CSV table of C-alpha atoms in Angstrom, one decimal:
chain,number,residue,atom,x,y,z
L,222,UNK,CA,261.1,-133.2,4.1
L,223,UNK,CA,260.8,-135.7,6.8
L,224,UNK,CA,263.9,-137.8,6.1
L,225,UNK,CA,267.5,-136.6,6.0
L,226,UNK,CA,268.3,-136.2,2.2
L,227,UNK,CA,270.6,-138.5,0.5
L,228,UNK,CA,272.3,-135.1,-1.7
L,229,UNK,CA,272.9,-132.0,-0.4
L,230,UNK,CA,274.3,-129.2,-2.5
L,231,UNK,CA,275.1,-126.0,-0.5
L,232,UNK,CA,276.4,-123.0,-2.4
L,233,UNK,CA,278.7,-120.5,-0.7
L,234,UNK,CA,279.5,-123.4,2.0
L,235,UNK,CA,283.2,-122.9,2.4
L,236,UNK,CA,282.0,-120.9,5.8
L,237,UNK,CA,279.7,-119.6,8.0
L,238,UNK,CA,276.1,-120.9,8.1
L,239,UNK,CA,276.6,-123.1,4.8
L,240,UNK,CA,279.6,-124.7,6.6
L,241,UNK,CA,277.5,-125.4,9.6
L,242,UNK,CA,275.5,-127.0,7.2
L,243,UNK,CA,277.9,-129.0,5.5
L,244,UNK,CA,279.1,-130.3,9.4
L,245,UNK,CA,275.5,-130.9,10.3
L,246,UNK,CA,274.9,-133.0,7.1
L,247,UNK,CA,277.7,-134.5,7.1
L,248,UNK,CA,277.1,-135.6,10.7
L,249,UNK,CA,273.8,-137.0,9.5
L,250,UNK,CA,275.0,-139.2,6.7
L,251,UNK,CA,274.6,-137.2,3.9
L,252,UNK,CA,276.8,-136.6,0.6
L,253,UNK,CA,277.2,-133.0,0.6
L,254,UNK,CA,278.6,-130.9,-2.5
L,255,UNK,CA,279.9,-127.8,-1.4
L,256,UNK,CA,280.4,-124.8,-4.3
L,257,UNK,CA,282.1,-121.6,-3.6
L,258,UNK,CA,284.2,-119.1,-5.8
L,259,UNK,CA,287.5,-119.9,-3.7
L,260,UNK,CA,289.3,-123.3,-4.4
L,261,UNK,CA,291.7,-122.4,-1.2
L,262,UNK,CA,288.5,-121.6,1.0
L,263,UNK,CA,287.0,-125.0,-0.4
L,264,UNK,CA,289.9,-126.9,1.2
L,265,UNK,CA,290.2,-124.8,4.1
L,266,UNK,CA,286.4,-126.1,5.0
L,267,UNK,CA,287.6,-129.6,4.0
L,268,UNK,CA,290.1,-128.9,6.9
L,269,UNK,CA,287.5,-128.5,9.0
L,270,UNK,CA,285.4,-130.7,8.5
L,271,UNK,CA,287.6,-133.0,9.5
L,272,UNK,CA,286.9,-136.9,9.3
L,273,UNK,CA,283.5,-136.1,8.4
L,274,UNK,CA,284.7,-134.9,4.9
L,275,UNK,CA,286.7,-138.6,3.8
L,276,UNK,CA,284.6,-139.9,1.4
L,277,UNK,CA,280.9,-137.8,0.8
L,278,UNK,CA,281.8,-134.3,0.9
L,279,UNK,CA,282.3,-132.9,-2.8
L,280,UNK,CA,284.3,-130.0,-3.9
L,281,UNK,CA,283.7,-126.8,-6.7
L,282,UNK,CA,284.4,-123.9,-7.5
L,283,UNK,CA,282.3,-121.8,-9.0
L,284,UNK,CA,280.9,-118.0,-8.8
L,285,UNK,CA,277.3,-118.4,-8.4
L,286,UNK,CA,277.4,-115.3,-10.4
L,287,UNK,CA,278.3,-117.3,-13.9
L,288,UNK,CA,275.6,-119.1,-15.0
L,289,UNK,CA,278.0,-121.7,-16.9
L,290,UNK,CA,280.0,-121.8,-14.2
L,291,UNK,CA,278.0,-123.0,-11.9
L,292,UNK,CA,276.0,-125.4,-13.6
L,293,UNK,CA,279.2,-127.0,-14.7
L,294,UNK,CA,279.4,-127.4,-10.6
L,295,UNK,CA,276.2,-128.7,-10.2
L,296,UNK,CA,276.1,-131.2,-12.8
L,297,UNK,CA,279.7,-132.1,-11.6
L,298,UNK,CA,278.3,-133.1,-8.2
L,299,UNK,CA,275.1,-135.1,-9.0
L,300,UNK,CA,277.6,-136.8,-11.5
L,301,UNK,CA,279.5,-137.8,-8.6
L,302,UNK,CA,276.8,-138.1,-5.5
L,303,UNK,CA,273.6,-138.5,-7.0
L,304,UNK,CA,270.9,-136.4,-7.9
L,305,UNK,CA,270.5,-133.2,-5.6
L,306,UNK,CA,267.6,-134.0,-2.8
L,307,UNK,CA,268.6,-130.5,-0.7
L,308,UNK,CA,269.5,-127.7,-2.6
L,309,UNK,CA,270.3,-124.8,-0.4
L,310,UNK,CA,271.7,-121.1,-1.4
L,311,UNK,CA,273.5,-120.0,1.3
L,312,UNK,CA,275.9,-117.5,-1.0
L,313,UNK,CA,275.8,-114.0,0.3
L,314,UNK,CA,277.6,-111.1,0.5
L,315,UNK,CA,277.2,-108.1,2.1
L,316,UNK,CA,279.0,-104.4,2.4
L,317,UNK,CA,277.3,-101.6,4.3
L,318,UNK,CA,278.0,-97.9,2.9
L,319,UNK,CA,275.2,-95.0,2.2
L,320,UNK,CA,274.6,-95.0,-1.4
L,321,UNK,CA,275.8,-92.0,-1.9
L,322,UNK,CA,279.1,-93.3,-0.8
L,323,UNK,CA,278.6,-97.0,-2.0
L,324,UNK,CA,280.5,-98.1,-5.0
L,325,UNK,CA,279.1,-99.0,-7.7
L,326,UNK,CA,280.8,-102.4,-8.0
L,327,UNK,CA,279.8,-103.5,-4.8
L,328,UNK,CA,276.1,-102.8,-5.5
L,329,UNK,CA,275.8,-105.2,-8.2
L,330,UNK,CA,278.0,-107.8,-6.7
L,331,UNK,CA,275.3,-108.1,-3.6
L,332,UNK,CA,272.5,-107.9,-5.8
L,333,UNK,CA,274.4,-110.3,-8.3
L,334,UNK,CA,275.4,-112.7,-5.8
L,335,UNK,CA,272.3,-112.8,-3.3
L,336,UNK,CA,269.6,-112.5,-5.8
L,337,UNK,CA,270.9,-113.7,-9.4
L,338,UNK,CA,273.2,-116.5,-8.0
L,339,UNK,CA,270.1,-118.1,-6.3
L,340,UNK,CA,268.4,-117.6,-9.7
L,341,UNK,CA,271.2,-119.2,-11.0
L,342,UNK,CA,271.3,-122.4,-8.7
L,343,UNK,CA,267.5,-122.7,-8.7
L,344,UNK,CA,267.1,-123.2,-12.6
L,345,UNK,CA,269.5,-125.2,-13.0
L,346,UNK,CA,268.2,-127.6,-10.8
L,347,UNK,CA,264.3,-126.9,-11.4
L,348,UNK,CA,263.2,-129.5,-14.3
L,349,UNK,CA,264.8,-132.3,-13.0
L,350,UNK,CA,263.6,-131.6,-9.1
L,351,UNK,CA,260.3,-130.7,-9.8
L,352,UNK,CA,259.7,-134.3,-11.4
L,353,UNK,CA,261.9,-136.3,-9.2
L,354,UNK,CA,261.4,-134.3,-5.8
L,355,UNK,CA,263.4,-132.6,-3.1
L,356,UNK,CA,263.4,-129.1,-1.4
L,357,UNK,CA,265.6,-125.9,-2.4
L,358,UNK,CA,266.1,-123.3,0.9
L,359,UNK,CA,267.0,-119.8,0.1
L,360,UNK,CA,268.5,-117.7,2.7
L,361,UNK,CA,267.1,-114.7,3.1
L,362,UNK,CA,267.7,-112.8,6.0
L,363,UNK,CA,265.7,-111.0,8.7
L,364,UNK,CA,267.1,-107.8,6.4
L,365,UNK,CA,264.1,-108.7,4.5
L,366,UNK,CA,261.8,-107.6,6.8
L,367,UNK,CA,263.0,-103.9,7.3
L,368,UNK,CA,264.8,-101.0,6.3
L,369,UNK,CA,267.9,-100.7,7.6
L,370,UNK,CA,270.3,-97.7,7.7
L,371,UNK,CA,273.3,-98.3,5.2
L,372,UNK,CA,271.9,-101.6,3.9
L,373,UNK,CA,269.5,-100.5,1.3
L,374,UNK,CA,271.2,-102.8,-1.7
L,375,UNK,CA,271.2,-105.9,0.8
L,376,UNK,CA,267.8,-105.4,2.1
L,377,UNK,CA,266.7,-105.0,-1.4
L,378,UNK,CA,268.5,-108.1,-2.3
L,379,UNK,CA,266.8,-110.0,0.9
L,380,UNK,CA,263.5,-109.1,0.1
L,381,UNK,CA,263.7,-109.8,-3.6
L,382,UNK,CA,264.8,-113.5,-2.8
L,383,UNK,CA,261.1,-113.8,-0.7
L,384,UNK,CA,259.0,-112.3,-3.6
L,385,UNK,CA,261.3,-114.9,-5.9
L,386,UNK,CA,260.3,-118.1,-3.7
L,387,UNK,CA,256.6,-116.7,-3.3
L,388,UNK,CA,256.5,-117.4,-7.2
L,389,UNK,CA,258.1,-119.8,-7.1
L,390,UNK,CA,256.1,-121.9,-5.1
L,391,UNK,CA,253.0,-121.1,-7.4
L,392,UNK,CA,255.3,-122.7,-10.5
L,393,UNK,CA,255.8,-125.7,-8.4
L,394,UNK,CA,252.3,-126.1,-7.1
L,395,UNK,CA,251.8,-129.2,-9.4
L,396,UNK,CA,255.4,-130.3,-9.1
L,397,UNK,CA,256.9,-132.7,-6.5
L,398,UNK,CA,259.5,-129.3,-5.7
L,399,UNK,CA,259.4,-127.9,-2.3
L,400,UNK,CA,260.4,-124.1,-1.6
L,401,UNK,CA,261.6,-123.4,1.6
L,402,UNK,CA,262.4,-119.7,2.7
L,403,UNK,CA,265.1,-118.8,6.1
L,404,UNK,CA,265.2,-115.7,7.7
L,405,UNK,CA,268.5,-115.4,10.3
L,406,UNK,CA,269.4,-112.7,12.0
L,407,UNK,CA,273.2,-111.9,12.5
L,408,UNK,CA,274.9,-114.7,12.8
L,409,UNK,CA,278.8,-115.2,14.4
L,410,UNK,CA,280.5,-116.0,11.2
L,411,UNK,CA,283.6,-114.7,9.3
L,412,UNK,CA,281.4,-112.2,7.0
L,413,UNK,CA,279.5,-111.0,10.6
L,414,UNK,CA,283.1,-109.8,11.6
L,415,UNK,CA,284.2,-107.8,8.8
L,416,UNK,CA,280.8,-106.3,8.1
L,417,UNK,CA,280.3,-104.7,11.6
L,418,UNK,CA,283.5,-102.9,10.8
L,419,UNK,CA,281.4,-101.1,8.5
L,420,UNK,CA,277.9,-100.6,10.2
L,421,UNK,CA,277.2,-97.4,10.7
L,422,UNK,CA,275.8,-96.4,14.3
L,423,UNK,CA,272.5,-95.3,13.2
L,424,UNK,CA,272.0,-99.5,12.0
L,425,UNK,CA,273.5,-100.6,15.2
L,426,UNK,CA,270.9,-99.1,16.7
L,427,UNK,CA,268.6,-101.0,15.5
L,428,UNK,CA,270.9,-104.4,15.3
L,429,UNK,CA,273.1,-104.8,18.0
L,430,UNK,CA,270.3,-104.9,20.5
L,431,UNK,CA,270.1,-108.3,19.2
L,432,UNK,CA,273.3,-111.1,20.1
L,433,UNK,CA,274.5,-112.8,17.3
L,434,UNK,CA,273.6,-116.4,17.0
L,435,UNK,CA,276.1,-119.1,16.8
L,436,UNK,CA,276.3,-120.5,12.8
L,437,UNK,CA,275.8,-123.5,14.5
L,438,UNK,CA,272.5,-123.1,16.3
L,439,UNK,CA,270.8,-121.3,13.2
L,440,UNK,CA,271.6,-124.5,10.9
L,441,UNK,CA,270.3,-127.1,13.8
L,442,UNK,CA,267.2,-124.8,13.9
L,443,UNK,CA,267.1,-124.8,10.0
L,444,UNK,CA,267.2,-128.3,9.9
L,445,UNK,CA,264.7,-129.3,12.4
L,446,UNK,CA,262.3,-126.6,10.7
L,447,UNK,CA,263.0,-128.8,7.4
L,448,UNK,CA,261.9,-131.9,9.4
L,449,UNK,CA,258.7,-130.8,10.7
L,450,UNK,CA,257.9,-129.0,6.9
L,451,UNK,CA,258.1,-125.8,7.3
L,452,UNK,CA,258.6,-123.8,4.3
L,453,UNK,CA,259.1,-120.7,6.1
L,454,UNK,CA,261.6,-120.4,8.9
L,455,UNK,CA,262.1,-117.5,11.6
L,456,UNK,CA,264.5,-117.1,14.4
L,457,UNK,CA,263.0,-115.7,17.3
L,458,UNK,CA,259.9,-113.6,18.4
L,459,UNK,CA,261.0,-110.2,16.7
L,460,UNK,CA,261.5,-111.6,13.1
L,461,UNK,CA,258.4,-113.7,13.4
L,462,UNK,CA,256.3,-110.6,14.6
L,463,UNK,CA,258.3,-108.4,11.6
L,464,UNK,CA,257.2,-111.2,9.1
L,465,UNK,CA,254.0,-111.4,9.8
L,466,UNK,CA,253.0,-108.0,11.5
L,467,UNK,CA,255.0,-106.0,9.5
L,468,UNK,CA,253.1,-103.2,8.3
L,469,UNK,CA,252.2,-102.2,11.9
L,470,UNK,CA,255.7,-103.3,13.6
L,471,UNK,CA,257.9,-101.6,10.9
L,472,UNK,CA,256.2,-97.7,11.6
L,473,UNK,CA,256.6,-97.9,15.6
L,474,UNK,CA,260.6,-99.9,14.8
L,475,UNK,CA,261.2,-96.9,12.7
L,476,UNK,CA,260.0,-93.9,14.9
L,477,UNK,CA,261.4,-95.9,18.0
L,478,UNK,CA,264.9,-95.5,16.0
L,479,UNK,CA,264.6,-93.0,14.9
L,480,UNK,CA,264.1,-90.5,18.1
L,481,UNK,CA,267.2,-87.9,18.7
């Protein structure tokens, strides 16, 4: 993608890094659509978006979870800015526990919301951007790339998401449809905060001896990845070495942590 895109449809952008997004777009000229469950969070990111939001940023809500739902969304917002040029799934949740303490509830919502909700968006979407064009960006996360302690839904969910655009990108081979794949590491948001109220020491171990990065910075560096054409994007030299060394990295990572 070498242009900024006309449409950009962010789900989960009422904060964090699909905010970010929205400001950055925004900022750029684009019409953005933002679609999150919360109607009160929608118009708190309206808030601050400021100026930037008068006239091209859209509104929905919609659980990325419900299939109707959310194509009501999205066929809402290309009805009102034009066909989607930028489709990017930044809804995530996340909600550390052991699984034998984990709830049950909470399981399925990460796996529903992380893995099915990008499903979800990226169907809905498919016929008509594989003829027309445009690129759709899952957000992973650097989760994706190893086991962590307390995590083992999320990680799951993460590293589903890269086998899903892997698969994807053989479907669209003959299509006009770029798949693009992120990978940020902990990131300063909202979500960060209450989630490290949960982390259990044995995964701060291995995570906190790496500083968050501002939601900011990881959607400018998404973005420029976007420009160049890169269909993979990794922050820094330790999720680049995990992604593409990982069956040697992961074994020393793992005894490393895993000393008394």
């Amino acid at each position: 993608m070498k242009k900024a895109p006309d449409h950009v449809i962010i789900t989960g952008g009422s904060s964090g890094i699909g905010l970010a997004l929205a400001r950055l777009y925004l900022d750029q000229g684009a019409k953005v659509s933002l679609i999150a469950r919360s109607s009160q969070r929608l118009e708190a990111a309206r808030q601050a978006l400021g100026g930037l939001a008068a006239e091209k940023l859209g509104l929905y809500a919609a659980d990325v979870t419900d299939f109707a739902a959310l194509s009501e969304a999205i066929h809402a917002a290309e009805a009102a800015s034009g066909p989607c040029d930028l489709l990017i799934t930044s809804a995530g949740v996340v909600q550390p526990a052991r699984l034998v303490d984990a709830d049950m509830a909470d399981i399925r919502r990460q796996i529903d919301t992380n893995l099915i909700g990008t499903i979800h968006a990226a169907k809905i979407l498919w016929a008509d951007m594989a003829m027309r064009g445009g690129t759709m960006l899952f957000i992973s996360s650097g989760a994706a790339f190893i086991g962590l302690y307390g995590y083992a839904p999320y990680c799951a969910s993460k590293t589903a998401l890269v086998a899903l655009a892997e698969s994807l990108r053989m479907e669209a081979r003959d299509t006009k449809l770029k798949l693009a794949l992120c990978f940020p590491p902990d990131t300063d948001t909202p979500q960060l905060a209450e989630e490290l109220k949960h982390r259990a020491p044995e995964a701060e171990r291995v995570m906190g001896t790496v500083r968050p990065w501002a939601a900011e910075a990881v959607a400018r560096h998404m973005d420029r990845a976007l420009q160049k054409g890169r269909l993979d994007i990794h922050f820094g030299p330790t999720l680049f070495l995990l992604a593409r060394f990982g069956s040697l990295v992961r074994p020393l990572l793992y005894w490393w942590y895993g000393r008394p």
